[in-house]
mmCIF file of C-alpha atoms in Angstrom:
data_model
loop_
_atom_site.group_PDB
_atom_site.id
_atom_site.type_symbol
_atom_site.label_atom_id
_atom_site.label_comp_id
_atom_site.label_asym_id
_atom_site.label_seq_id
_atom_site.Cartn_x
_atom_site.Cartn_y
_atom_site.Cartn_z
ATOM 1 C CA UNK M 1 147.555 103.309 103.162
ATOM 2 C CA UNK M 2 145.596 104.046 99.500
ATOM 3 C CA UNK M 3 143.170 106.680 100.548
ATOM 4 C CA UNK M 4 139.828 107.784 98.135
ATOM 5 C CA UNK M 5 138.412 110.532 98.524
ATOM 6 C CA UNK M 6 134.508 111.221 97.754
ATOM 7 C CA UNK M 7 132.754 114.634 97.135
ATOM 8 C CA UNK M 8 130.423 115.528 97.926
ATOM 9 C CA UNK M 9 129.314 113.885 101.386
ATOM 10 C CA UNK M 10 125.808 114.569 101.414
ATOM 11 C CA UNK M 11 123.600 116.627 98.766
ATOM 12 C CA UNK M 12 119.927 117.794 98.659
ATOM 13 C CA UNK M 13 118.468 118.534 95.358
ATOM 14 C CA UNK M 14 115.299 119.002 93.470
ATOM 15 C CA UNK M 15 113.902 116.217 91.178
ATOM 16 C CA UNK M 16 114.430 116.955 87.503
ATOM 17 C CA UNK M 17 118.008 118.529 88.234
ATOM 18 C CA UNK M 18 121.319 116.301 87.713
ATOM 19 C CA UNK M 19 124.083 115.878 90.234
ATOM 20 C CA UNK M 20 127.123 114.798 90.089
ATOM 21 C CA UNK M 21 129.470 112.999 92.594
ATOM 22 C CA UNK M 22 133.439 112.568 92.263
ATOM 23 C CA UNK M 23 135.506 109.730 93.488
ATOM 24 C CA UNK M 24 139.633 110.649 93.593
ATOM 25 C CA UNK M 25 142.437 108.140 94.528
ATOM 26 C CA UNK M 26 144.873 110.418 96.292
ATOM 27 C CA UNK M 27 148.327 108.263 96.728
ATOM 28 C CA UNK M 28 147.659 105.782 93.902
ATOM 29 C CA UNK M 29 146.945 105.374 90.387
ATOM 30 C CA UNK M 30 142.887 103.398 89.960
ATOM 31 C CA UNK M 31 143.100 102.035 86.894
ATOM 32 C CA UNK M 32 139.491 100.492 88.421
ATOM 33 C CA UNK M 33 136.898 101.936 90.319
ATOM 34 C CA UNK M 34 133.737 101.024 91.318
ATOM 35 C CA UNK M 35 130.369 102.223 92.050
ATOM 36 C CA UNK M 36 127.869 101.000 94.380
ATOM 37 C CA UNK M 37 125.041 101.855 96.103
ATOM 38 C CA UNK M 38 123.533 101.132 99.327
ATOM 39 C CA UNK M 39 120.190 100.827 100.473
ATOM 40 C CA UNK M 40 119.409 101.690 104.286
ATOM 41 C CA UNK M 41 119.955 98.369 106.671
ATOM 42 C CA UNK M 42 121.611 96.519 103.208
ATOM 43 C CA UNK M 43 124.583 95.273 101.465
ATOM 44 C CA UNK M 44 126.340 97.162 99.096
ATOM 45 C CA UNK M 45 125.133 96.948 95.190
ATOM 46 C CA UNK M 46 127.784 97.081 92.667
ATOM 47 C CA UNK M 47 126.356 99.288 89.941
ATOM 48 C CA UNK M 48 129.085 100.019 87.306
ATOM 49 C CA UNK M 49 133.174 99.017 86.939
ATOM 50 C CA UNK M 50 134.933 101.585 85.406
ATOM 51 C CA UNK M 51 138.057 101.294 83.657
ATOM 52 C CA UNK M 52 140.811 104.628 82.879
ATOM 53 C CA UNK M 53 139.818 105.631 79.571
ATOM 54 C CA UNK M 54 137.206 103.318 78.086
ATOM 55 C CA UNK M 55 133.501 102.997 78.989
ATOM 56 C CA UNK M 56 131.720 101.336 81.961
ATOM 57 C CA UNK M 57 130.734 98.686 82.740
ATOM 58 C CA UNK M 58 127.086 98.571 83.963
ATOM 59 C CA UNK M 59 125.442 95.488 85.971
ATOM 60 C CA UNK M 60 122.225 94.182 84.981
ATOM 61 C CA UNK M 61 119.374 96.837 86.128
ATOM 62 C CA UNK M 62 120.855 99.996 86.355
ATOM 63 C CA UNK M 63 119.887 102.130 83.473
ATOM 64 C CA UNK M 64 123.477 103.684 82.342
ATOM 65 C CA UNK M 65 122.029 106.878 81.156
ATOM 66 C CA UNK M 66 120.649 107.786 84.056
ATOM 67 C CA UNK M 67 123.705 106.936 85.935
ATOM 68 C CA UNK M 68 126.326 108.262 83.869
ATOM 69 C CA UNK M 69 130.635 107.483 84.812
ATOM 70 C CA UNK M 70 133.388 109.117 83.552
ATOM 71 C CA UNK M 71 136.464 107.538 84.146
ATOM 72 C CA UNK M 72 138.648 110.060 82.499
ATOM 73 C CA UNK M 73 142.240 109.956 84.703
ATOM 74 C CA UNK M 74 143.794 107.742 86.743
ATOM 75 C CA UNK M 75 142.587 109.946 89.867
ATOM 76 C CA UNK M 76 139.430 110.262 88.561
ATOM 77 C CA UNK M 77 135.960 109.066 88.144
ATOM 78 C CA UNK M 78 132.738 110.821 87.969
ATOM 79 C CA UNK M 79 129.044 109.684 88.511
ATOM 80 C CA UNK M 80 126.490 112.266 87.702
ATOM 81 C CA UNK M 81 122.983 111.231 88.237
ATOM 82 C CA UNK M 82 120.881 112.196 85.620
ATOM 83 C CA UNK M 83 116.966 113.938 85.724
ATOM 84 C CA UNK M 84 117.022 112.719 89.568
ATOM 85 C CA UNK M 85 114.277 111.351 91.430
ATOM 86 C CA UNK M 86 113.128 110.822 94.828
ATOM 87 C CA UNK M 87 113.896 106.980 94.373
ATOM 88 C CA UNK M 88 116.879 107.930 93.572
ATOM 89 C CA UNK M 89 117.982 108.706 96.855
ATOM 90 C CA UNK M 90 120.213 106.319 98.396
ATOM 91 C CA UNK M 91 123.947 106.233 99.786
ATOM 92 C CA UNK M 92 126.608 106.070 96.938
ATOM 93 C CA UNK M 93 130.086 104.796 97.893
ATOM 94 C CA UNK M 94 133.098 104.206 95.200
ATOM 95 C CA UNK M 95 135.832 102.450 95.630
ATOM 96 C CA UNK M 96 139.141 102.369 93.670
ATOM 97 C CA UNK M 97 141.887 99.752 93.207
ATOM 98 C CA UNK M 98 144.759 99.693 90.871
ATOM 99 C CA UNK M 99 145.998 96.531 88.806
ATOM 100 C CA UNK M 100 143.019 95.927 87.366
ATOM 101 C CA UNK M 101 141.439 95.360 90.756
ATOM 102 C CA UNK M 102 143.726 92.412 92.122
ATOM 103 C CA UNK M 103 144.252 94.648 95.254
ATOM 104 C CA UNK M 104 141.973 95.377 97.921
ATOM 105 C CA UNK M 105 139.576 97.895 97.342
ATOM 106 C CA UNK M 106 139.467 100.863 98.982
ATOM 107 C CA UNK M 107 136.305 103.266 99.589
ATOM 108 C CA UNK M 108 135.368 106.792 99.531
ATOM 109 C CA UNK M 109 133.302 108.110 102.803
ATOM 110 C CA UNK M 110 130.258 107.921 100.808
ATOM 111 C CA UNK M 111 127.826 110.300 99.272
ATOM 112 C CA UNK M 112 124.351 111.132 100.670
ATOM 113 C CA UNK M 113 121.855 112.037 97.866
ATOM 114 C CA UNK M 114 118.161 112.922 98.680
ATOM 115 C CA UNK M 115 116.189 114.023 96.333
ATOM 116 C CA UNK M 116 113.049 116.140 96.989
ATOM 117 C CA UNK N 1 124.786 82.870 91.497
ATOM 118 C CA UNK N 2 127.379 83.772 94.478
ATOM 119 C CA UNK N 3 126.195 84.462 97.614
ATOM 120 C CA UNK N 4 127.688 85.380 100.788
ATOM 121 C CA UNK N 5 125.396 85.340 104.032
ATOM 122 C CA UNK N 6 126.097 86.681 107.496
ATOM 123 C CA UNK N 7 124.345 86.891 110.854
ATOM 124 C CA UNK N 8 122.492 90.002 111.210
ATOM 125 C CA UNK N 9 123.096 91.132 114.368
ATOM 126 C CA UNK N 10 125.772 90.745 117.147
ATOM 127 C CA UNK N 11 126.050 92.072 120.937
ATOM 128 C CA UNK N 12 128.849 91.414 122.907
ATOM 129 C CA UNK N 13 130.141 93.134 126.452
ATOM 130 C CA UNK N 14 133.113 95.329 126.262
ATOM 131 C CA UNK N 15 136.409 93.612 126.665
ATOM 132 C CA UNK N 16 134.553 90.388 125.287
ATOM 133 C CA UNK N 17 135.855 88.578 122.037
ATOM 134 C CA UNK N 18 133.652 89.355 119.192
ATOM 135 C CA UNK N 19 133.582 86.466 116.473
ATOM 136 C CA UNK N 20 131.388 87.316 113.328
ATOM 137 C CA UNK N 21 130.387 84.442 110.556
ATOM 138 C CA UNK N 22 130.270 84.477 107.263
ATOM 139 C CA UNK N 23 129.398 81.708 104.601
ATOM 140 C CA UNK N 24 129.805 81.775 100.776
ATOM 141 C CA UNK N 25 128.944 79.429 97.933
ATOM 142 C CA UNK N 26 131.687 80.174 95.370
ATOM 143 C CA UNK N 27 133.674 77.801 95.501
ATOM 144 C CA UNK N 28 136.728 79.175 93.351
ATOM 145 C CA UNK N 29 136.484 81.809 95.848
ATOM 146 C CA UNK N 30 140.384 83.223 95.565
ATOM 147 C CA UNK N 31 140.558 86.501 98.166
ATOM 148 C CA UNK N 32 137.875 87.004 101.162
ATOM 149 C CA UNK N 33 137.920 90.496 103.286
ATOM 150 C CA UNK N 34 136.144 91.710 106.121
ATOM 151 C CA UNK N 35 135.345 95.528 106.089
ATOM 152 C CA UNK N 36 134.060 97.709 108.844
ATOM 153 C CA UNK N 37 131.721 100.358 107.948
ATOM 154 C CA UNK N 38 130.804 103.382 111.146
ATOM 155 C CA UNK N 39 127.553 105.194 110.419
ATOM 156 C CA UNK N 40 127.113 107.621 107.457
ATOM 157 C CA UNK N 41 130.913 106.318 106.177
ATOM 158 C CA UNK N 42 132.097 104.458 103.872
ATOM 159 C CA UNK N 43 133.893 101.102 104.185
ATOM 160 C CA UNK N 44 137.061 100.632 105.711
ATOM 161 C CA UNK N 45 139.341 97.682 105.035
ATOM 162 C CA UNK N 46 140.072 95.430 107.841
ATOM 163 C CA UNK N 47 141.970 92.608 106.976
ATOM 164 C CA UNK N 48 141.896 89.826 104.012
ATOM 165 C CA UNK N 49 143.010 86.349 103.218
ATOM 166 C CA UNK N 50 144.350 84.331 100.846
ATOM 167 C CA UNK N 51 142.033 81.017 100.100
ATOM 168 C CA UNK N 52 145.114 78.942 100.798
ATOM 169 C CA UNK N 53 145.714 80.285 104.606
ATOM 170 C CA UNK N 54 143.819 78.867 107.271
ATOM 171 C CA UNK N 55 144.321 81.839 109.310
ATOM 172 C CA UNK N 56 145.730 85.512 109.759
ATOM 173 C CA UNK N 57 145.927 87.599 112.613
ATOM 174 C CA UNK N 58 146.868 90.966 112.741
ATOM 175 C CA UNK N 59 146.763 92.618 116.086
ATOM 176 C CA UNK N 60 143.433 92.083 117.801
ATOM 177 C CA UNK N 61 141.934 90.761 114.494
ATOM 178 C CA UNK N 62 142.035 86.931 113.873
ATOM 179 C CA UNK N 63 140.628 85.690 110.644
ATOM 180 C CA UNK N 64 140.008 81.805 110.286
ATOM 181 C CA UNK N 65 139.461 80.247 107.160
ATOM 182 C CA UNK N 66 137.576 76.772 106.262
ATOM 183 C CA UNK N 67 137.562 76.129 102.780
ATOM 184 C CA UNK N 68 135.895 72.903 103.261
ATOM 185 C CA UNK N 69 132.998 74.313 104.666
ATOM 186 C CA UNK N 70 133.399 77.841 103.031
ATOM 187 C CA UNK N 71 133.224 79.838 106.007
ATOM 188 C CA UNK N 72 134.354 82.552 107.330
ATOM 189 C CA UNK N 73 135.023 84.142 110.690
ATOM 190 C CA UNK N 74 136.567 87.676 112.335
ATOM 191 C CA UNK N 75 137.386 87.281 115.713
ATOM 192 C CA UNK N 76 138.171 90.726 117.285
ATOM 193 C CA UNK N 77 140.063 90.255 120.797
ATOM 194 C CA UNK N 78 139.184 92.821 123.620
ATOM 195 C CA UNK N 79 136.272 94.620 121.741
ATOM 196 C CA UNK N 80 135.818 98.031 122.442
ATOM 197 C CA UNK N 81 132.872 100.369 122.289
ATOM 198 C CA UNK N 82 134.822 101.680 119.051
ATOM 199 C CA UNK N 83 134.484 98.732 117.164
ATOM 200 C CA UNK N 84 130.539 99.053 117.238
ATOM 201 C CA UNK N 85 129.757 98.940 113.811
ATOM 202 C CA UNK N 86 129.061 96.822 110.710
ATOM 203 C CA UNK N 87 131.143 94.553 109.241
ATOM 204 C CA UNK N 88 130.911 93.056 105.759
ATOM 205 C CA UNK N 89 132.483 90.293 104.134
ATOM 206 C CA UNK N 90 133.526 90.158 100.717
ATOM 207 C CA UNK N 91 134.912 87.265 98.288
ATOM 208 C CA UNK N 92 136.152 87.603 95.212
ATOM 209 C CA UNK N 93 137.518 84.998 92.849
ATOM 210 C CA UNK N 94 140.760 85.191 90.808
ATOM 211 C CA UNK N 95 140.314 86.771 87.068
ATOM 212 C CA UNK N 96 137.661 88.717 87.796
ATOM 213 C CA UNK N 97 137.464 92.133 89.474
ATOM 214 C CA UNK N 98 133.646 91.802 91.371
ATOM 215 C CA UNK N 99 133.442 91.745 94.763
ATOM 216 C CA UNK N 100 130.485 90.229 95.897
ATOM 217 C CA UNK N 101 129.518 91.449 99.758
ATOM 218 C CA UNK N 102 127.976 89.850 102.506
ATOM 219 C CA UNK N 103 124.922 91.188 104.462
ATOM 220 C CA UNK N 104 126.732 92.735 106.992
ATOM 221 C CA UNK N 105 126.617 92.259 110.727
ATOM 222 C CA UNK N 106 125.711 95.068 112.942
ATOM 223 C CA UNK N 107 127.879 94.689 116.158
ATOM 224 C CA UNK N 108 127.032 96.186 119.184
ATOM 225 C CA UNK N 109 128.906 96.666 122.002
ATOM 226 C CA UNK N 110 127.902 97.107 125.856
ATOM 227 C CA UNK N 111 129.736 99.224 128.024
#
């Protein structure tokens, strides 16, 4: 089946630094991928759609220079979080689907940020 | 806006039938999934259906469908202590590319 792989699993880092978290589609083209976030105990947030080669998508409330996405391949799409903070820290997950998302998404593993 | 709502919680015995709920609002509702998530991971597609089947089973998984009611149920046969986890239900309507996720129920499972 599609598999998407996340990097990096978990990451510690200092507030005021950036980090930056990748999201790969290893057996299919994503021409859509998705990021969302997940607070402890809660549902999954969708924060941004992106699509190969044009700009995100952003839902309402999350600042899109602070979380920045790069969607520039069809493997590919970054999300680098900007001048971090502790409330910041939270479980990302993407998830990738091709044809314009008509089939089923499928996730990453899931990224682990804390931020000191 | 959309909503999707599922018990919290769940405990069943092992080699019990699990059956988690889930209810949704949208009506044009098109494609609804259940995905399991294991602690620290990501999400992991179960199953899904189409809004006009009633029902799909695919091994020990058994999804029903009532569109009438908008509900939704997984019924996993012979639960085992692998299957503790949460599962999430998701709709999505035709023409658009959002997902919009349920709660998630936290299923435990007694040895």
């Amino acid at each position: 089946g599609a598999v998407v792989s996340q990097h990096p699993s978990r990451v510690i880092c200092k507030s005021g630094t950036s980090v930056k978290i990748e999201c790969r589609s290893l057996d299919f083209q994503a021409t859509t991928m998705f990021w969302y976030r997940q607070f402890p105990k809660k549902s999954l947030m969708l924060m941004a759609t992106s699509n190969e080669g044009s700009k995100a998508t952003y839902e309402q409330g999350v600042e899109k220079d602070k979380f920045l996405i790069n969607h520039a391949s069809l493997t590919l799409s970054t999300l680098t979080v900007t001048s971090a903070h502790p409330e910041d820290s939270s479980f990302y997950i993407c998830s990738a689907s091709s044809h314009r998302g008509s089939l089923p998404l499928h996730f990453g593993n899931g990224t682990r940020l804390t931020v000191t | 806006g959309e909503d999707v709502e599922q018990s919290l919680f769940l405990s069943v015995r092992e080699g019990d039938s699990s059956v988690i709920n889930c209810t949704y609002t949208d009506s044009s509702s098109t494609y609804l999934y259940w995905y399991k998530q294991e602690p620290g991971a990501g999400l992991q597609l179960l199953t899904y259906i189409f809004s006009n089947m009633d029902m799909k089973q695919d091994q020990r998984l058994t999804v029903l469908l009532n569109k009438k009611d908008k509900h939704l149920s997984l019924r996993i046969a012979d639960t085992q202590t692998g299957d503790s986890a949460i599962y999430f239900c998701a709709e999505r309507s035709s023409g658009t590319y959002k997902y919009i996720f349920g709660t998630g129920t936290r299923l435990k499972v007694l040895a």
